[in-house]
Protein backbone atom coordinates (compact mmCIF):
# COMPACT_ATOMS: atom_id res chain seq x y z
CA UNK A 1 0.00 0.00 0.00
CA UNK A 2 1.38 3.45 -0.99
CA UNK A 3 -0.45 5.50 1.66
CA UNK A 4 0.95 7.16 4.76
CA UNK A 5 -1.43 8.56 7.35
CA UNK A 6 -4.20 8.49 4.79
CA UNK A 7 -2.14 10.27 2.08
CA UNK A 8 -1.06 8.79 -1.17
CA UNK A 9 2.63 8.97 -2.06
CA UNK A 10 1.82 11.76 -4.56
CA UNK A 11 -0.09 13.77 -1.95
CA UNK A 12 2.68 13.30 0.63
CA UNK A 13 5.31 14.45 -1.89
CA UNK A 14 3.19 17.50 -2.78
CA UNK A 15 2.94 18.40 0.93
CA UNK A 16 6.71 18.00 1.35
CA UNK A 17 7.37 20.18 -1.73
CA UNK A 18 4.99 22.87 -0.43
CA UNK A 19 6.66 22.85 2.98
CA UNK A 20 10.12 23.11 1.37
CA UNK A 21 9.02 26.09 -0.75
CA UNK A 22 7.50 27.79 2.29
CA UNK A 23 10.70 27.24 4.31
CA UNK A 24 12.83 28.66 1.48
CA UNK A 25 10.63 31.79 1.30
CA UNK A 26 10.80 32.22 5.09
CA UNK A 27 14.58 31.77 5.10
CA UNK A 28 14.93 34.46 2.40
CA UNK A 29 12.65 36.86 4.30
CA UNK A 30 14.57 36.32 7.55
CA UNK A 31 17.89 36.76 5.74
CA UNK A 32 16.68 40.06 4.24
CA UNK A 33 15.69 41.32 7.68
CA UNK A 34 18.86 40.20 9.45
CA UNK A 35 21.33 41.22 6.73
CA UNK A 36 21.52 44.83 5.59
CA UNK A 37 21.16 45.61 1.89
CA UNK A 38 23.57 48.54 2.18
CA UNK A 39 25.80 49.67 5.04
CA UNK A 40 28.79 51.83 5.71
CA UNK A 41 30.89 53.89 8.07
CA UNK A 42 31.64 57.30 6.55
CA UNK A 43 34.63 59.42 7.52
CA UNK A 44 34.17 63.10 8.36
CA UNK A 45 35.34 64.26 4.93
CA UNK A 46 32.86 61.97 3.19
CA UNK A 47 35.50 61.03 0.64
CA UNK A 48 36.37 57.60 1.96
CA UNK A 49 33.86 55.18 3.40
CA UNK A 50 35.71 53.56 6.32
CA UNK A 51 33.63 50.46 5.63
CA UNK A 52 31.54 49.90 2.56
CA UNK A 53 28.79 47.44 1.73
CA UNK A 54 27.14 48.25 -1.63
CA UNK A 55 27.83 52.03 -1.57
CA UNK A 56 28.54 53.47 -5.03
CA UNK A 57 29.65 56.93 -3.80
CA UNK A 58 29.32 59.57 -1.09
CA UNK A 59 28.80 63.25 -1.87
CA UNK A 60 29.88 65.83 0.72
CA UNK A 61 31.15 69.41 0.84
CA UNK A 62 33.70 70.01 3.61
CA UNK A 63 32.25 71.89 6.56
CA UNK A 64 28.66 71.43 5.41
CA UNK A 65 27.67 68.55 7.71
CA UNK A 66 25.54 67.23 4.83
CA UNK A 67 26.25 63.85 3.22
CA UNK A 68 24.51 62.02 0.37
CA UNK A 69 25.08 58.28 0.08
CA UNK A 70 24.49 56.78 -3.36
CA UNK A 71 23.85 53.10 -4.12
CA UNK A 72 22.25 50.83 -6.71
CA UNK A 73 18.55 51.55 -7.18
CA UNK A 74 16.46 49.54 -4.69
CA UNK A 75 13.26 50.22 -6.63
CA UNK A 76 11.58 51.65 -3.52
CA UNK A 77 11.93 54.35 -0.89
CA UNK A 78 10.24 52.20 1.75
CA UNK A 79 13.49 50.76 3.07
CA UNK A 80 14.58 51.18 6.70
CA UNK A 81 17.62 53.35 7.50
CA UNK A 82 19.43 53.17 10.84
CA UNK A 83 22.00 55.92 11.49
CA UNK A 84 24.45 56.78 14.23
CA UNK A 85 27.05 59.49 14.65
CA UNK A 86 30.17 59.61 16.79
CA UNK A 87 30.08 61.92 19.80
CA UNK A 88 32.61 64.68 20.13
CA UNK A 89 32.86 64.19 23.88
CA UNK A 90 31.53 67.54 25.07
CA UNK A 91 28.42 68.54 23.12
CA UNK A 92 25.62 66.38 21.82
CA UNK A 93 25.70 65.58 18.12
CA UNK A 94 22.56 64.69 16.18
CA UNK A 95 22.03 63.16 12.75
CA UNK A 96 18.86 63.69 10.72
CA UNK A 97 17.75 62.05 7.50
CA UNK A 98 16.86 64.89 5.10
CA UNK A 99 15.75 63.03 2.00
CA UNK A 100 15.28 59.51 0.73
CA UNK A 101 15.33 58.31 -2.90
CA UNK A 102 15.36 54.78 -4.29
CA UNK A 103 19.10 55.12 -5.02
CA UNK A 104 20.33 57.54 -2.32
CA UNK A 105 19.64 59.27 0.96
CA UNK A 106 20.91 62.49 2.52
CA UNK A 107 21.70 63.24 6.15
CA UNK A 108 22.75 66.33 8.03
CA UNK A 109 24.83 66.27 11.19
CA UNK A 110 24.59 69.04 13.78
CA UNK A 111 26.33 69.77 17.04
CA UNK A 112 24.21 71.18 19.86
CA UNK A 113 26.01 73.97 21.68
CA UNK A 114 25.01 76.51 24.30
CA UNK A 115 25.45 80.16 23.39
CA UNK A 116 27.94 82.24 25.36
CA UNK A 117 25.24 84.87 25.67
CA UNK A 118 22.11 83.51 27.38
CA UNK A 119 19.04 85.68 27.50
CA UNK A 120 17.15 86.72 30.62
CA UNK A 121 13.40 86.52 30.98
CA UNK A 122 11.75 88.89 33.45
CA UNK A 123 8.68 87.43 35.06
CA UNK A 124 5.50 89.28 35.96
CA UNK A 125 6.50 89.33 39.64
CA UNK A 126 9.85 90.95 38.88
CA UNK A 127 11.90 87.75 39.12
CA UNK A 128 14.31 86.82 36.36
CA UNK A 129 15.32 83.56 34.78
CA UNK A 130 18.43 83.16 32.64
CA UNK A 131 17.82 80.83 29.71
CA UNK A 132 20.73 79.37 27.73
CA UNK A 133 20.38 79.51 23.97
CA UNK A 134 20.82 76.21 22.15
CA UNK A 135 22.58 76.43 18.81
CA UNK A 136 22.54 73.71 16.16
CA UNK A 137 25.71 74.02 14.13
CA UNK A 138 26.38 71.86 11.05
CA UNK A 139 29.48 69.76 11.67
CA UNK A 140 31.46 67.08 9.82
CA UNK A 141 31.68 63.85 11.85
CA UNK A 142 32.31 60.14 11.41
CA UNK A 143 28.96 58.35 11.10
CA UNK A 144 27.52 54.95 10.25
CA UNK A 145 24.36 53.57 8.69
CA UNK A 146 22.58 50.40 7.66
CA UNK A 147 19.73 50.01 5.19
CA UNK A 148 17.34 47.08 5.38
CA UNK A 149 15.13 46.40 2.40
CA UNK A 150 13.02 43.36 3.35
Tab-separated table of C-alpha atoms in Angstrom:
chain	number	residue	atom	x	y	z
A	1	UNK	CA	0.000	0.000	0.000
A	2	UNK	CA	1.383	3.451	-0.994
A	3	UNK	CA	-0.445	5.498	1.657
A	4	UNK	CA	0.951	7.157	4.760
A	5	UNK	CA	-1.427	8.559	7.347
A	6	UNK	CA	-4.195	8.491	4.789
A	7	UNK	CA	-2.138	10.273	2.083
A	8	UNK	CA	-1.059	8.788	-1.173
A	9	UNK	CA	2.628	8.973	-2.065
A	10	UNK	CA	1.820	11.760	-4.561
A	11	UNK	CA	-0.095	13.769	-1.948
A	12	UNK	CA	2.678	13.301	0.630
A	13	UNK	CA	5.313	14.451	-1.890
A	14	UNK	CA	3.195	17.497	-2.779
A	15	UNK	CA	2.945	18.403	0.930
A	16	UNK	CA	6.708	17.997	1.348
A	17	UNK	CA	7.367	20.181	-1.731
A	18	UNK	CA	4.989	22.871	-0.429
A	19	UNK	CA	6.662	22.853	2.982
A	20	UNK	CA	10.118	23.111	1.373
A	21	UNK	CA	9.018	26.094	-0.754
A	22	UNK	CA	7.499	27.791	2.294
A	23	UNK	CA	10.697	27.241	4.310
A	24	UNK	CA	12.825	28.657	1.481
A	25	UNK	CA	10.634	31.791	1.301
A	26	UNK	CA	10.799	32.220	5.090
A	27	UNK	CA	14.576	31.770	5.097
A	28	UNK	CA	14.927	34.456	2.395
A	29	UNK	CA	12.651	36.856	4.301
A	30	UNK	CA	14.572	36.316	7.549
A	31	UNK	CA	17.890	36.757	5.735
A	32	UNK	CA	16.675	40.057	4.242
A	33	UNK	CA	15.686	41.318	7.677
A	34	UNK	CA	18.856	40.198	9.448
A	35	UNK	CA	21.329	41.216	6.734
A	36	UNK	CA	21.523	44.832	5.591
A	37	UNK	CA	21.157	45.612	1.892
A	38	UNK	CA	23.574	48.538	2.178
A	39	UNK	CA	25.798	49.671	5.036
A	40	UNK	CA	28.795	51.832	5.713
A	41	UNK	CA	30.889	53.893	8.071
A	42	UNK	CA	31.635	57.300	6.553
A	43	UNK	CA	34.628	59.423	7.522
A	44	UNK	CA	34.169	63.101	8.363
A	45	UNK	CA	35.342	64.262	4.933
A	46	UNK	CA	32.861	61.966	3.191
A	47	UNK	CA	35.503	61.032	0.644
A	48	UNK	CA	36.370	57.597	1.964
A	49	UNK	CA	33.861	55.178	3.404
A	50	UNK	CA	35.708	53.556	6.322
A	51	UNK	CA	33.630	50.459	5.632
A	52	UNK	CA	31.544	49.903	2.556
A	53	UNK	CA	28.790	47.439	1.728
A	54	UNK	CA	27.138	48.254	-1.625
A	55	UNK	CA	27.830	52.028	-1.571
A	56	UNK	CA	28.541	53.472	-5.033
A	57	UNK	CA	29.653	56.929	-3.801
A	58	UNK	CA	29.316	59.567	-1.089
A	59	UNK	CA	28.799	63.249	-1.866
A	60	UNK	CA	29.883	65.834	0.721
A	61	UNK	CA	31.152	69.414	0.842
A	62	UNK	CA	33.705	70.009	3.609
A	63	UNK	CA	32.254	71.891	6.557
A	64	UNK	CA	28.664	71.434	5.411
A	65	UNK	CA	27.671	68.545	7.714
A	66	UNK	CA	25.539	67.235	4.833
A	67	UNK	CA	26.253	63.851	3.222
A	68	UNK	CA	24.508	62.023	0.375
A	69	UNK	CA	25.084	58.280	0.080
A	70	UNK	CA	24.489	56.782	-3.359
A	71	UNK	CA	23.849	53.097	-4.120
A	72	UNK	CA	22.246	50.834	-6.711
A	73	UNK	CA	18.547	51.550	-7.184
A	74	UNK	CA	16.463	49.544	-4.695
A	75	UNK	CA	13.263	50.218	-6.632
A	76	UNK	CA	11.579	51.654	-3.521
A	77	UNK	CA	11.931	54.354	-0.893
A	78	UNK	CA	10.242	52.195	1.751
A	79	UNK	CA	13.495	50.762	3.070
A	80	UNK	CA	14.579	51.180	6.698
A	81	UNK	CA	17.617	53.351	7.502
A	82	UNK	CA	19.429	53.173	10.840
A	83	UNK	CA	22.003	55.916	11.485
A	84	UNK	CA	24.446	56.776	14.231
A	85	UNK	CA	27.046	59.489	14.651
A	86	UNK	CA	30.173	59.610	16.795
A	87	UNK	CA	30.080	61.917	19.799
A	88	UNK	CA	32.608	64.684	20.127
A	89	UNK	CA	32.856	64.186	23.878
A	90	UNK	CA	31.527	67.537	25.067
A	91	UNK	CA	28.425	68.542	23.120
A	92	UNK	CA	25.615	66.376	21.823
A	93	UNK	CA	25.699	65.579	18.123
A	94	UNK	CA	22.557	64.686	16.181
A	95	UNK	CA	22.027	63.162	12.752
A	96	UNK	CA	18.858	63.694	10.722
A	97	UNK	CA	17.746	62.046	7.499
A	98	UNK	CA	16.863	64.890	5.104
A	99	UNK	CA	15.749	63.030	2.004
A	100	UNK	CA	15.285	59.506	0.729
A	101	UNK	CA	15.330	58.307	-2.896
A	102	UNK	CA	15.360	54.781	-4.287
A	103	UNK	CA	19.097	55.123	-5.020
A	104	UNK	CA	20.328	57.539	-2.321
A	105	UNK	CA	19.637	59.272	0.959
A	106	UNK	CA	20.911	62.493	2.516
A	107	UNK	CA	21.697	63.239	6.148
A	108	UNK	CA	22.750	66.330	8.035
A	109	UNK	CA	24.829	66.271	11.191
A	110	UNK	CA	24.590	69.038	13.779
A	111	UNK	CA	26.334	69.767	17.043
A	112	UNK	CA	24.206	71.175	19.859
A	113	UNK	CA	26.008	73.968	21.683
A	114	UNK	CA	25.006	76.508	24.296
A	115	UNK	CA	25.450	80.157	23.394
A	116	UNK	CA	27.942	82.238	25.357
A	117	UNK	CA	25.239	84.866	25.666
A	118	UNK	CA	22.115	83.506	27.375
A	119	UNK	CA	19.043	85.676	27.501
A	120	UNK	CA	17.155	86.717	30.622
A	121	UNK	CA	13.401	86.524	30.980
A	122	UNK	CA	11.755	88.890	33.447
A	123	UNK	CA	8.676	87.425	35.062
A	124	UNK	CA	5.499	89.277	35.958
A	125	UNK	CA	6.498	89.330	39.638
A	126	UNK	CA	9.847	90.953	38.876
A	127	UNK	CA	11.900	87.748	39.122
A	128	UNK	CA	14.311	86.823	36.363
A	129	UNK	CA	15.317	83.564	34.777
A	130	UNK	CA	18.427	83.155	32.638
A	131	UNK	CA	17.817	80.827	29.709
A	132	UNK	CA	20.732	79.374	27.727
A	133	UNK	CA	20.385	79.509	23.966
A	134	UNK	CA	20.821	76.207	22.147
A	135	UNK	CA	22.576	76.432	18.810
A	136	UNK	CA	22.540	73.711	16.165
A	137	UNK	CA	25.712	74.015	14.129
A	138	UNK	CA	26.381	71.863	11.053
A	139	UNK	CA	29.482	69.761	11.666
A	140	UNK	CA	31.458	67.083	9.824
A	141	UNK	CA	31.684	63.850	11.847
A	142	UNK	CA	32.307	60.139	11.406
A	143	UNK	CA	28.965	58.350	11.105
A	144	UNK	CA	27.518	54.952	10.249
A	145	UNK	CA	24.355	53.569	8.694
A	146	UNK	CA	22.577	50.397	7.660
A	147	UNK	CA	19.727	50.008	5.191
A	148	UNK	CA	17.343	47.077	5.385
A	149	UNK	CA	15.128	46.401	2.397
A	150	UNK	CA	13.024	43.361	3.348
